[in-house]
Structure formats: structure tokens, C-alpha cells
Short mmCIF file of C-alpha atoms in Angstrom, two decimals:
data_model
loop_
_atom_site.label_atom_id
_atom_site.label_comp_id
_atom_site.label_asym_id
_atom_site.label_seq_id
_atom_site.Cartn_x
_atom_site.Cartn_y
_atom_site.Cartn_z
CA UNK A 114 165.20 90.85 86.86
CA UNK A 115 163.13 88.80 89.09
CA UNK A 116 165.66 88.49 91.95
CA UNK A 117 166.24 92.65 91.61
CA UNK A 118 161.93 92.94 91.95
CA UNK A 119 161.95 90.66 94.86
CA UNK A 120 165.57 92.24 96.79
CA UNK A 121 164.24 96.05 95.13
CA UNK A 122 160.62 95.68 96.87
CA UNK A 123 162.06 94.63 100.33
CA UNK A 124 164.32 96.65 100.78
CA UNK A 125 162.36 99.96 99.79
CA UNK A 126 159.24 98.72 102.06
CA UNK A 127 161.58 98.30 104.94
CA UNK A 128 163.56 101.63 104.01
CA UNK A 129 160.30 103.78 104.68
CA UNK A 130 159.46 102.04 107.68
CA UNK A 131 157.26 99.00 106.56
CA UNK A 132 157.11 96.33 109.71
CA UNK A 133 159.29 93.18 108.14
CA UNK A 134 155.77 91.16 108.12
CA UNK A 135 154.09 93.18 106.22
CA UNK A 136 157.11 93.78 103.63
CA UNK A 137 157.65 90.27 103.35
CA UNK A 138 154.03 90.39 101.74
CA UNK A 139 154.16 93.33 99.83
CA UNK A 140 157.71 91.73 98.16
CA UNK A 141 155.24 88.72 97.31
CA UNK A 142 152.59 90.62 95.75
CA UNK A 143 155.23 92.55 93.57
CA UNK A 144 156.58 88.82 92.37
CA UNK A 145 153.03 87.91 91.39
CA UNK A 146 152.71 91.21 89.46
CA UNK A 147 156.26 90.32 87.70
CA UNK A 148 154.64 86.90 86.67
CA UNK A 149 151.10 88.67 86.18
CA UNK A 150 149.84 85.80 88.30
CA UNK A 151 148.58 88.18 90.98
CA UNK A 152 145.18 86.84 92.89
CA UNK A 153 144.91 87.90 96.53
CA UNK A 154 142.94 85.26 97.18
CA UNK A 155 146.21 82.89 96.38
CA UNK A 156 148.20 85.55 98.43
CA UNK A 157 145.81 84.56 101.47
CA UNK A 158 145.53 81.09 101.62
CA UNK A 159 149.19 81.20 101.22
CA UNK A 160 149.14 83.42 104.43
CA UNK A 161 147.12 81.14 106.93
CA UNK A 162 148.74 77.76 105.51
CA UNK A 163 152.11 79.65 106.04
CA UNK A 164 151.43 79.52 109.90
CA UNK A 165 149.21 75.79 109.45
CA UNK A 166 152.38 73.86 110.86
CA UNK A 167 152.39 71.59 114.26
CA UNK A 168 156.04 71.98 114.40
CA UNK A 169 155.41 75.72 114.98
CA UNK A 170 153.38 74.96 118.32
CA UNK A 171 156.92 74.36 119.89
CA UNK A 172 157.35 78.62 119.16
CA UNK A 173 154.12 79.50 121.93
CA UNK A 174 154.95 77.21 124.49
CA UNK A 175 158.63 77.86 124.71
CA UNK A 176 158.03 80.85 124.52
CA UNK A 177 156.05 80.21 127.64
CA UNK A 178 158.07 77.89 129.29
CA UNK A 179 161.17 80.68 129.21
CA UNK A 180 158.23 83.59 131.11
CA UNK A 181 157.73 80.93 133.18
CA UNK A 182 161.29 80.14 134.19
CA UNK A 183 162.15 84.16 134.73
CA UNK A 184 159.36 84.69 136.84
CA UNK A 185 158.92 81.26 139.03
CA UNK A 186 162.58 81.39 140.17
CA UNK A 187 164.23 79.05 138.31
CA UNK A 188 167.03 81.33 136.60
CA UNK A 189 167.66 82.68 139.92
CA UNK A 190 168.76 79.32 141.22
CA UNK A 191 170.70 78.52 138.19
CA UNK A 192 172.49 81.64 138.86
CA UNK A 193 173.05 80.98 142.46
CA UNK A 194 174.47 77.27 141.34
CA UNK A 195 176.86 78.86 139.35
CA UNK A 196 177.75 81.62 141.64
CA UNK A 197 178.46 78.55 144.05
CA UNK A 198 180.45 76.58 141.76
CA UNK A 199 183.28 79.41 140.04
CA UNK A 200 182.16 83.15 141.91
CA UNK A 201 185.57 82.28 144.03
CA UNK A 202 187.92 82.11 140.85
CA UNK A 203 189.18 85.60 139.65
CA UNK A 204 186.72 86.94 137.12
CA UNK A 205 184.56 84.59 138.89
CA UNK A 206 181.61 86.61 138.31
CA UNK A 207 182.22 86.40 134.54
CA UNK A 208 182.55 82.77 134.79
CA UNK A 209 178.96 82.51 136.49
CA UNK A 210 177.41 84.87 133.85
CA UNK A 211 178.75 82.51 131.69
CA UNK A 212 177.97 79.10 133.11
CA UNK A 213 174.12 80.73 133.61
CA UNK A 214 173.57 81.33 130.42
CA UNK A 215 174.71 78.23 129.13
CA UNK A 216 172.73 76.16 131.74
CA UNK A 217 169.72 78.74 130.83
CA UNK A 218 170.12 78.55 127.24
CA UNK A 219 169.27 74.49 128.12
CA UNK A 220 165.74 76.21 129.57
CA UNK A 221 164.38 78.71 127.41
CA UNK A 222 165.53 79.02 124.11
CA UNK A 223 164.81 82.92 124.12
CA UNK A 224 168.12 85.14 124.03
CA UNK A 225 166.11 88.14 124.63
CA UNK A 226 164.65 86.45 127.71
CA UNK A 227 167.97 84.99 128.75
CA UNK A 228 169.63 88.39 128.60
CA UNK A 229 166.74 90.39 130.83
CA UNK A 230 167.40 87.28 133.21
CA UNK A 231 170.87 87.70 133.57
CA UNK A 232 171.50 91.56 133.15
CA UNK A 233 169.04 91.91 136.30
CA UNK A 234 170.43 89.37 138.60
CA UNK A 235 174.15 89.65 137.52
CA UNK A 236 175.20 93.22 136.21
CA UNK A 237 174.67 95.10 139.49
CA UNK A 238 176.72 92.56 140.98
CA UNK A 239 179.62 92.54 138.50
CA UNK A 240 179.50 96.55 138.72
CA UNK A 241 179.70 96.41 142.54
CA UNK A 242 182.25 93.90 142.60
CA UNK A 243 184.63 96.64 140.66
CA UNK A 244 184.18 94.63 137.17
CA UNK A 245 184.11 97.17 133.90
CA UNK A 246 180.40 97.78 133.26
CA UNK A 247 180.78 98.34 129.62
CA UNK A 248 182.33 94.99 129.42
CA UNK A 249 180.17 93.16 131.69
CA UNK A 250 177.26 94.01 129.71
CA UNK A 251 179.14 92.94 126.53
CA UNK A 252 179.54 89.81 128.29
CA UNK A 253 176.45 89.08 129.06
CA UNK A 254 175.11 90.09 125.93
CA UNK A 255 177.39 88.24 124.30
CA UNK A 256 176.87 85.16 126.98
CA UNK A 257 172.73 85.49 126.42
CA UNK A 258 173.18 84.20 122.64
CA UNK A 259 173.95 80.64 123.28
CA UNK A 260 170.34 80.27 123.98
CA UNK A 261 169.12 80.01 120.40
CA UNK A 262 172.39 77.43 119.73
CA UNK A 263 172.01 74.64 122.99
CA UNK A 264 168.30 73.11 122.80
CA UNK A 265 165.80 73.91 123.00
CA UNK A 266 165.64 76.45 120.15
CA UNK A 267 163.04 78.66 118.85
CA UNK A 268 165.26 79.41 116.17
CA UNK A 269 165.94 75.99 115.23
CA UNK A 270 162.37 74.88 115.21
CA UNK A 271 161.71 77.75 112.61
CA UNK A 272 164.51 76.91 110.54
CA UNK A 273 163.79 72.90 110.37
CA UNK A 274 159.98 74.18 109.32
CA UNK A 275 161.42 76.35 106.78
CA UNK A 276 164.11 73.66 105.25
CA UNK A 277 162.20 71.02 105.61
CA UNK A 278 164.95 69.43 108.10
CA UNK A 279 164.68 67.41 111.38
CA UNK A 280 164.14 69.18 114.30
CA UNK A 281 165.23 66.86 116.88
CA UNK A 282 168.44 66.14 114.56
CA UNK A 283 169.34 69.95 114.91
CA UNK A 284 168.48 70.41 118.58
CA UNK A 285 171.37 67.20 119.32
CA UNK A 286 173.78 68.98 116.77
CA UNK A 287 173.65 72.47 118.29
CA UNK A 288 174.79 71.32 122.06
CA UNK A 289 178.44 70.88 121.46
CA UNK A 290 178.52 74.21 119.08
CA UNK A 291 176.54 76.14 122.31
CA UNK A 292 178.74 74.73 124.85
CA UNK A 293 181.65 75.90 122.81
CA UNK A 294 180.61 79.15 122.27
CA UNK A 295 180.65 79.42 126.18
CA UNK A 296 184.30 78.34 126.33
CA UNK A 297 185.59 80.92 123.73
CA UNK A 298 183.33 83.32 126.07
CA UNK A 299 185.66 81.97 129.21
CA UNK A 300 188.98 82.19 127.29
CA UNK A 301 188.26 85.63 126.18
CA UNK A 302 187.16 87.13 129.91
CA UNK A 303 189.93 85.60 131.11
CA UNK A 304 192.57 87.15 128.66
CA UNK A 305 190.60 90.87 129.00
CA UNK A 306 190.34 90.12 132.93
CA UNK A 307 194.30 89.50 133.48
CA UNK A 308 195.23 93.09 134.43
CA UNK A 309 191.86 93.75 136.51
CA UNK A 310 192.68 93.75 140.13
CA UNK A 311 188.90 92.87 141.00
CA UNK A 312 189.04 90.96 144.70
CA UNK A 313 187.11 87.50 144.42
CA UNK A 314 184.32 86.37 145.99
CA UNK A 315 184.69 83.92 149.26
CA UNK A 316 185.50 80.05 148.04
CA UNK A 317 181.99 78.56 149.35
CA UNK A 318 182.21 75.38 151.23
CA UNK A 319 181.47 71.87 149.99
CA UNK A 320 177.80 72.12 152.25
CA UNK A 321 177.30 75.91 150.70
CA UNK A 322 177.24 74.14 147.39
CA UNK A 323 175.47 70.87 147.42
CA UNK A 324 172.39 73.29 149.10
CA UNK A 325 172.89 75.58 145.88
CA UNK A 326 172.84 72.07 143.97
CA UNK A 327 169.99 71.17 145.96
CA UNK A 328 168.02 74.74 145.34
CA UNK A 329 168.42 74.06 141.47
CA UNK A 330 167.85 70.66 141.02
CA UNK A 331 164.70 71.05 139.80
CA UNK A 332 165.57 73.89 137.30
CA UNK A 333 168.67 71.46 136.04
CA UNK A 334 166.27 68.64 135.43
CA UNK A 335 164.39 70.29 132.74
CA UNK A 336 167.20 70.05 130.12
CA UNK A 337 167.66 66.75 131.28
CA UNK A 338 164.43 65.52 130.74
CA UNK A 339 164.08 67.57 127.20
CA UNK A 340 167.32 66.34 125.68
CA UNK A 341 167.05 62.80 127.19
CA UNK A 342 163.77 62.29 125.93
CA UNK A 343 164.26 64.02 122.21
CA UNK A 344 167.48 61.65 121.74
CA UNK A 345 165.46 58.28 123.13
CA UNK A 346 162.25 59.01 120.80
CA UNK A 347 159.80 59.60 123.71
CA UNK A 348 158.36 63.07 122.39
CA UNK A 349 159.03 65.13 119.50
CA UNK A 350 160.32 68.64 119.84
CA UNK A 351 156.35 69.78 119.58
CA UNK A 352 155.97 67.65 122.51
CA UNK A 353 159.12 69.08 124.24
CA UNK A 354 157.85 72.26 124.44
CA UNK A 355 154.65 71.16 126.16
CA UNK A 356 156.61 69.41 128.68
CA UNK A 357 158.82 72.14 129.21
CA UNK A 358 156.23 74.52 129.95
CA UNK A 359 153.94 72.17 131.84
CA UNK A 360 157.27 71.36 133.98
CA UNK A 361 158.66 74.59 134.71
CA UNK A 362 154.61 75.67 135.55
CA UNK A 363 154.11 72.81 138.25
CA UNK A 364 157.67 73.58 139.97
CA UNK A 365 156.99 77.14 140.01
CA UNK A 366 153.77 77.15 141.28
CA UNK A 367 153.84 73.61 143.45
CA UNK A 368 157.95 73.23 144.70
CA UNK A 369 159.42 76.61 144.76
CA UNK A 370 155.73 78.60 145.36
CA UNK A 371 157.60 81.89 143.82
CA UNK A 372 154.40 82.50 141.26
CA UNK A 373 150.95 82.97 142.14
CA UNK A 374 148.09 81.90 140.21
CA UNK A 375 146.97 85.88 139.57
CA UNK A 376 150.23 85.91 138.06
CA UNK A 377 149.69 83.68 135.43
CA UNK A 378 147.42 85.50 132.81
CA UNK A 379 150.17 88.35 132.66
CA UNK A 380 152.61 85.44 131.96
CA UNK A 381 150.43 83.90 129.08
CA UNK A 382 149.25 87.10 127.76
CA UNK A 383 153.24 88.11 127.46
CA UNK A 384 153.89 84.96 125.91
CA UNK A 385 151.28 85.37 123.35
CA UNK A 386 151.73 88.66 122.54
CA UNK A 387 155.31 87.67 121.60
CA UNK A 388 153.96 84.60 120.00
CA UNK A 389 152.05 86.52 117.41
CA UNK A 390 154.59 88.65 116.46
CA UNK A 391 156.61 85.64 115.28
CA UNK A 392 154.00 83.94 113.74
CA UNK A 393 152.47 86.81 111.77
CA UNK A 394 155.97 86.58 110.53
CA UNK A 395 156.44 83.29 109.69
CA UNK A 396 153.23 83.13 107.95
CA UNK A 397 154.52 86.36 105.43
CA UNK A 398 158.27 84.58 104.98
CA UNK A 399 156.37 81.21 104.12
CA UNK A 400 154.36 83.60 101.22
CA UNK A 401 157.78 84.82 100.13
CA UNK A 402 159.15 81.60 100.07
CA UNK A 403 156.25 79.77 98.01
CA UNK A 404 156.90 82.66 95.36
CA UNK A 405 160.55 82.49 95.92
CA UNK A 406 160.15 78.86 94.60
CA UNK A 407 157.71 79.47 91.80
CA UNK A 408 159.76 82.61 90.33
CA UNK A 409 162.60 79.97 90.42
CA UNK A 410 164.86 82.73 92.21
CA UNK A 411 167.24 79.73 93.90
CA UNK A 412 167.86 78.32 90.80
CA UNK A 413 169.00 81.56 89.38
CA UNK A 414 171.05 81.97 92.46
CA UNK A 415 172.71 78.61 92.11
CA UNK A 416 173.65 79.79 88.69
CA UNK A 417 175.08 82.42 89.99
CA UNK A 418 177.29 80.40 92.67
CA UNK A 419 178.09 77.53 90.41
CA UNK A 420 181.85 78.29 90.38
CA UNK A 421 181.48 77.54 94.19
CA UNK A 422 179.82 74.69 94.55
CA UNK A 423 182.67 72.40 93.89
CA UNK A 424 184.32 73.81 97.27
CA UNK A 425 181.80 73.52 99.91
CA UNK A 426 183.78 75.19 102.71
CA UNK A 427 184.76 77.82 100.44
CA UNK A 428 180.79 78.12 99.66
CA UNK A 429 179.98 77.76 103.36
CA UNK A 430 182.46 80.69 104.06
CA UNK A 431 180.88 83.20 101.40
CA UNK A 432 177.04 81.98 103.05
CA UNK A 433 178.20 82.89 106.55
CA UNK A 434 180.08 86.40 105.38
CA UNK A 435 176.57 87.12 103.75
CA UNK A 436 174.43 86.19 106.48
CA UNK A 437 176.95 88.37 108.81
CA UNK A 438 176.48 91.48 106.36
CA UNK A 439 172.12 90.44 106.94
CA UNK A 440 172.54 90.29 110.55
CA UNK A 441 173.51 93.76 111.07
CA UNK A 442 170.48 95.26 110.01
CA UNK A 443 167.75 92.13 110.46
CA UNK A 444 166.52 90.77 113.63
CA UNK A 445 167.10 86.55 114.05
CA UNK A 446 163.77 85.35 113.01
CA UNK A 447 162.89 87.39 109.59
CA UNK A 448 166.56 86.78 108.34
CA UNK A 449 166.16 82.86 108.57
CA UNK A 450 162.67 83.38 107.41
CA UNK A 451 163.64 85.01 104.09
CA UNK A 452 167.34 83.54 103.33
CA UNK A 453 166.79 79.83 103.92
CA UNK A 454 164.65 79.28 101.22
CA UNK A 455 167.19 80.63 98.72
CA UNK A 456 170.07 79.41 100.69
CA UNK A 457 168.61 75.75 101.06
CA UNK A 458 168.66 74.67 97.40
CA UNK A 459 172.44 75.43 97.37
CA UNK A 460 173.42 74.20 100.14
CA UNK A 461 171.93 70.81 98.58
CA UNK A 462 173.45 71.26 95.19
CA UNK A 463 177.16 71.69 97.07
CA UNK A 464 176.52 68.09 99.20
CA UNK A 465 176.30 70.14 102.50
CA UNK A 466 175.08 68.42 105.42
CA UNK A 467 172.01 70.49 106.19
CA UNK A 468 171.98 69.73 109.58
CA UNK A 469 175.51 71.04 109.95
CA UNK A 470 174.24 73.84 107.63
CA UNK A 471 171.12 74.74 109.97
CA UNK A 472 173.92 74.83 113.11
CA UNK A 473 175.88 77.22 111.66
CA UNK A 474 173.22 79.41 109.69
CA UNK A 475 171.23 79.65 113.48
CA UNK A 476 174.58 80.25 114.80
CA UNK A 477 175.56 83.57 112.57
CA UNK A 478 172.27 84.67 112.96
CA UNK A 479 172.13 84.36 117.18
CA UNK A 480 175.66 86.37 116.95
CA UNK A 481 173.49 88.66 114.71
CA UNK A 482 171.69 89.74 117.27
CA UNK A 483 174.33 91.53 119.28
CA UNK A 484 176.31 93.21 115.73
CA UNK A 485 175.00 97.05 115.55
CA UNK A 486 173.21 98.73 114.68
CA UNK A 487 169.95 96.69 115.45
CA UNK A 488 171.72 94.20 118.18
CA UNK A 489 167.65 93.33 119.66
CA UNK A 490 169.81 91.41 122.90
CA UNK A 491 171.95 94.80 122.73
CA UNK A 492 169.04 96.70 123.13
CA UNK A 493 167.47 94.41 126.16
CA UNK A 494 170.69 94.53 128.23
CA UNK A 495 170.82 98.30 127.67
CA UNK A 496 167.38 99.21 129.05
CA UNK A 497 167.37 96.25 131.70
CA UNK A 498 170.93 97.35 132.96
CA UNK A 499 170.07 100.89 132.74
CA UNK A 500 173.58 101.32 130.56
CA UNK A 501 173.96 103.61 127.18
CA UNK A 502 173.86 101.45 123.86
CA UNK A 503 177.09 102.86 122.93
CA UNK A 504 178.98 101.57 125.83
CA UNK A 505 177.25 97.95 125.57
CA UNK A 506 178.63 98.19 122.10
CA UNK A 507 181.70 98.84 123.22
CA UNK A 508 181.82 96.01 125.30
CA UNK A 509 180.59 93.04 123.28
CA UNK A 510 183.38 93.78 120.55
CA UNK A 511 185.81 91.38 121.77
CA UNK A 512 183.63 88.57 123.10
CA UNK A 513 181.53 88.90 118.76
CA UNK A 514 184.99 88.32 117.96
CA UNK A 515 185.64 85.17 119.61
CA UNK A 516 182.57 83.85 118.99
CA UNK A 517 182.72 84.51 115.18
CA UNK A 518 186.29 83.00 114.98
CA UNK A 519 184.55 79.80 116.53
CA UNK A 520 181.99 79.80 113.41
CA UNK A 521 184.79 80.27 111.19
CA UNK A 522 187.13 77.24 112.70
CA UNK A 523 183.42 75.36 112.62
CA UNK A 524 183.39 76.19 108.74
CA UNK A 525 187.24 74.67 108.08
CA UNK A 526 186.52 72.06 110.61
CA UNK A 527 182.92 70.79 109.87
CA UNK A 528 183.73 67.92 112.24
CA UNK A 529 183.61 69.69 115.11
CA UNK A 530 179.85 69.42 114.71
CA UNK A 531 179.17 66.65 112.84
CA UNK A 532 180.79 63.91 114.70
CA UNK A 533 179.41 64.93 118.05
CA UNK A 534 175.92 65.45 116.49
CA UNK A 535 176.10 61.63 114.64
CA UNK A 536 177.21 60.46 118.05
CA UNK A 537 174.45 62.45 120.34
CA UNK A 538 171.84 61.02 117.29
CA UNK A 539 172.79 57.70 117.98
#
């Protein structure tokens, strides 16, 4: 009954057009009406303590550092790298879209921002090179959400808040699973690209591409410094995302002189505009989740699952199916908001690695945001390429595929991220 109040109250609020924040709160208050416990005053300080969290200072300045990045040039030249390195292979274009993001992902965090980035610097190219438009935007769509997978990751830091797990453990574990998720990307242009008769660019020459090296040096450090520094204990992922921002502002402003100081309060007020947003809603899921707890919903749940708990990949299979079905219709951030405080508990009871658990939960959901109908990264390359939703659709089919496949052999295989994320944690 409880679990059908909670679920029953959701869903309606968001079925007649309730913003997810404020349905998130208006599930709560129903639970404390179930329980007759209901005191607004508990529903409030239960609001502002939801968002009290110095992890969740990474969120603003990453959020920062990646409106930094876009606008002080530093994409640009990790696109131009790229282009330097592979735009001479055939289907070298998709290769650089690909290689960008991942080297991008390493920057921002942000798929959204990582997709305006690369739709506006790459598709026009790819078009006018004679490449498929529907499936170049499907590519980079589909290439844009390995940002919330290789660190650093908004969505990580929200998830290690809400599960109570280490941060800087999941930010080492998700760079194999990112970097991975770029190959399947390169295996499946290249088998859609066989019968394209698209002429390549001009092989650049060994000078061309240690002054492309040169140009981006300073972009490629950040990642560098970021993952270096998490791994040898010098600053916590909080700190990270200081430095990040901090970094990418003093190159912008003081090496590559691409943004102005009158520029800046557009940049910060973007950044916290898009900072509230997530907040507001991390403060409402952390209400949920406190009454999620006290109605003891997860323990009903594991109840429910306790045939499955004896096969953990088996488990871990029916967890990412569900969290597929979620994604279709929630964006990233509300859907680990609301399902890892149920999920969490059971994960535990089954002996799951919740690292491993957090990879692959983060994982489905950045993959989530390119499945229709909602597909927010589907949405971004659309307007920013000036292309129909329908034909971006079209176009990311085969590269959701591969990447879901990947999750899949991730959920047989488990060791495919645990041993390189034991290794990376020293």
C-alpha cells in the first residue's frame, strides 16, 4: 500500500504536468499523510538539509568549469587535436567526434554541454564532408554521453551523496567504462561507415600535429591534474571542482585570451541558473528519500526481490532493464535522485560492489538521456544542429545499441570494471 501511495502520487503529479521537484515533494507529503505523521515544518527542514551537503559544491563549479571550457576555447582545441590526430582515416570525422568527446568528457562532466560543444563545431563539418546527417547527429549524441561516465562527473557526485559511497572511488572506476563506451562508438561508425564513399580529409604532417598538440596542451592538462590529484589524495572531488574551474578560468582569460572579463557574469549567471535547477532537485529527492526510509519502502522491495538476491548478476540485469524502462521518460538527475535510495539497500543485501553498482546505474542512466521520447542530449543536438528530432532519433539507434550491449557484457563480466578501478585506486 505504501509503495502504491508513494509510485501512485508521482506519477499522477508528473502526469498533469507537475515540475519533477515539486512532485518529488508532493509524493513526500502524501507518505506523511499515509503514516499521519504529516508536519510541514519536518517537510522543510528536511528540504534545506536535503541540499546542506559539501560534496554537492562539486555540482556549481563544474558546472562552471564546463561554461567556462565552451566559451574560453578549450573544446575547440580539443577538437582541432583530434581532427589532427584521425580526420585523415576514413570516417575520420567520426573518429574525431569521438576522440572529442571522450577527451571532453575528462573536462566537463556535462553531456548537455558536451553535446552543444560538439554539434556546433563538428556537425556542419561532417554534413559538408558528405557524412549522413541523421547519423552524424546520432553520433554525436550518442558520443556526448561519456561525459557523465569518465571523471569528472556531476552525476557521480550526486549519486555518491545519495548512497552514501566514495566519490573519488567512483570517479577512478568510471574511466575504463567511459573510454570503452568510446570504442564500441568507433567499432560501430566504422561497421555503418563501410559502404559510405565519403573522401578523407588530408593526412596532416608530423609539425601540423605537434602545433595542434601544442594549441591543446593546456586544455589536456586539466584531466591530468584532476585525476592525478584525486588518485594521490591531494584534493577531494569538492576540491576538484574548484580547481577545475579556477584552471580552465585563468587559461581562458590569461593563455588563450578567447573570454573577456564582461563575459564572465553571463557565464556565472548560466552556471547558476543551471545550478539551481539541480539543487532544488536534489533537495526534494533527499525529502523522498528520508520518507522512503522511514515508510520502510526498500525493505518491502527487498522482500519483493528476495528470490534474486542469491544471483547478483541476474539481480544486476533486472536493476539495469528497470532503470532502462525509467530512462525513457526521466531526465539523468531525478531518476538517480529517486531510485537509488530504494535500489541501494538491495544492492547491499545481494553483496554488490556499490562502486561497481554506482558505474553501471550512472551508466544506464547517461544512455538514458538519448532513449525517446525525452532524450534531454537528443533535444540539445536537435536545436544546436538545426536537425528534426525524428531524424536524430533515427540516427542514435545503432550507436544506444552498442553502447547498451557494453552495459550488458559489464553486467556478466563485472571485472571489466572492478579490476581496473582496484588498480586505478591503488
Amino acid at each position: 500500500m505504501t509503495i502504491a501511495i508513494f509510485l501512485g502520487s508521482l506519477l499522477l503529479a508528473m502526469a498533469i504536468g507537475v515540475p519533477i521537484s515539486f512532485a518529488l515533494l508532493a509524493s513526500g507529503a502524501a507518505l506523511m499523510v499515509q503514516m499521519d505523521m504529516f508536519d510541514a515544518q519536518i517537510l522543510a527542514q528536511n528540504l534545506i538539509e536535503g541540499s546542506n551537503s559539501f560534496p554537492l559544491l562539486a555540482v556549481p563549479f563544474f558546472m562552471l568549469a564546463g561554461e567556462i571550457m565552451n566559451a574560453g576555447g578549450l573544446s575547440r582545441r580539443i577538437v582541432q587535436f583530434a581532427m589532427a590526430l584521425v580526420g585523415h582515416v576514413r570516417g575520420g570525422l567520426g573518429y574525431v567526434a569521438i576522440g572529442a568527446a571522450v577527451m571532453m568528457a575528462a573536462l566537463s562532466g556535462s553531456a548537455v554541454a558536451d553535446a552543444a560543444a560538439l554539434s556546433a563545431l563538428l556537425l556542419p563539418m561532417m554534413v559538408a564532408a558528405g557524412h549522413d546527417k541523421a547519423r552524424s547527429a546520432g553520433l554525436l549524441s550518442a558520443a556526448s554521453i561519456i561525459a557523465p561516465v569518465i571523471p569528472p562527473s556531476i552525476g557521480f557526485v550526486i549519486f555518491g551523496v545519495a548512497a552514501n559511497v566514495s566519490i573519488s572511488k567512483l570517479f577512478l572506476a568510471g574511466i575504463v567504462p567511459g573510454v570503452l563506451l568510446g570504442v564500441a562508438l568507433c567499432f560501430t561508425w566504422w561497421w555503418l561507415g563501410r559502404r559510405e564513399n565519403v573522401p578523407s580529409q588530408p593526412r596532416r604532417s608530423r609539425a601540423e600535429i605537434l602545433h595542434a598538440l601544442k594549441d591543446a596542451t593546456f586544455a589536456l592538462g586539466l584531466p591530468v591534474i584532476v585525476i592525478v590529484g584525486l588518485k594521490f589524495g591531494v584534493f577531494t572531488p569538492t576540491e576538484a571542482a574548484v580547481v577545475a574551474a579556477v584552471y580552465a578560468l585563468l587559461i581562458s582569460v590569461f593563455v588563450y585570451r578567447e573570454l573577456k572579463f564582461n563575459q564572465l557574469f553571463g557565464l556565472f549567471l548560466a552556471a547558476a541558473k543551471t545550478t539551481a535547477v539541480i539543487m532544488f532537485l536534489v533537495a526534494a529527492a533527499m525529502v523522498s528519500a528520508w520518507l522512503i526510509t522511514v515508510a520502510q519502502l526498500p525493505d518491502q522491495i527487498v522482500s519483493l526481490l528476495q528470490p534474486l538476491l542469491d544471483s547478483p548478476r541476474l539481480l544486476m540485469a533486472a536493476i539495469m532493464v528497470l532503470v532502462i524502462v525509467v530512462g525513457t521518460a526521466m531526465d539523468m538527475t531525478p531518476t538517480v535522485l529517486i531510485l537509488t535510495p530504494v535500489l541501494m539497500p538491495i544492492v547491499k543485501a545481494a553483496g554488490i560492489d556499490p562502486v561497481y553498482f554506482g558505474v553501471l546505474f550512472i551508466m544506464n542512466n547517461a544512455i538514458g538521456l538519448i532513449t525517446p521520447p525525452v532524450g534531454t542530449v537528443l533535444n540539445t543536438v536537435a536545436g544546436v544542429g538545426k536537425i528534426s528530432m525524428d531524424q536524430v532519433t533515427k540516427g542514435v539507434w545503432p550507436f544506444m545499441i552498442a553502447q547498451f550491449l557494453l552495459m550488458f557484457l559489464m553486467v556478466l563480466f563485472p571485472a571489466i570494471v572492478t579490476v581496473p578501478a582496484r588498480w586505478l585506486a591503488g
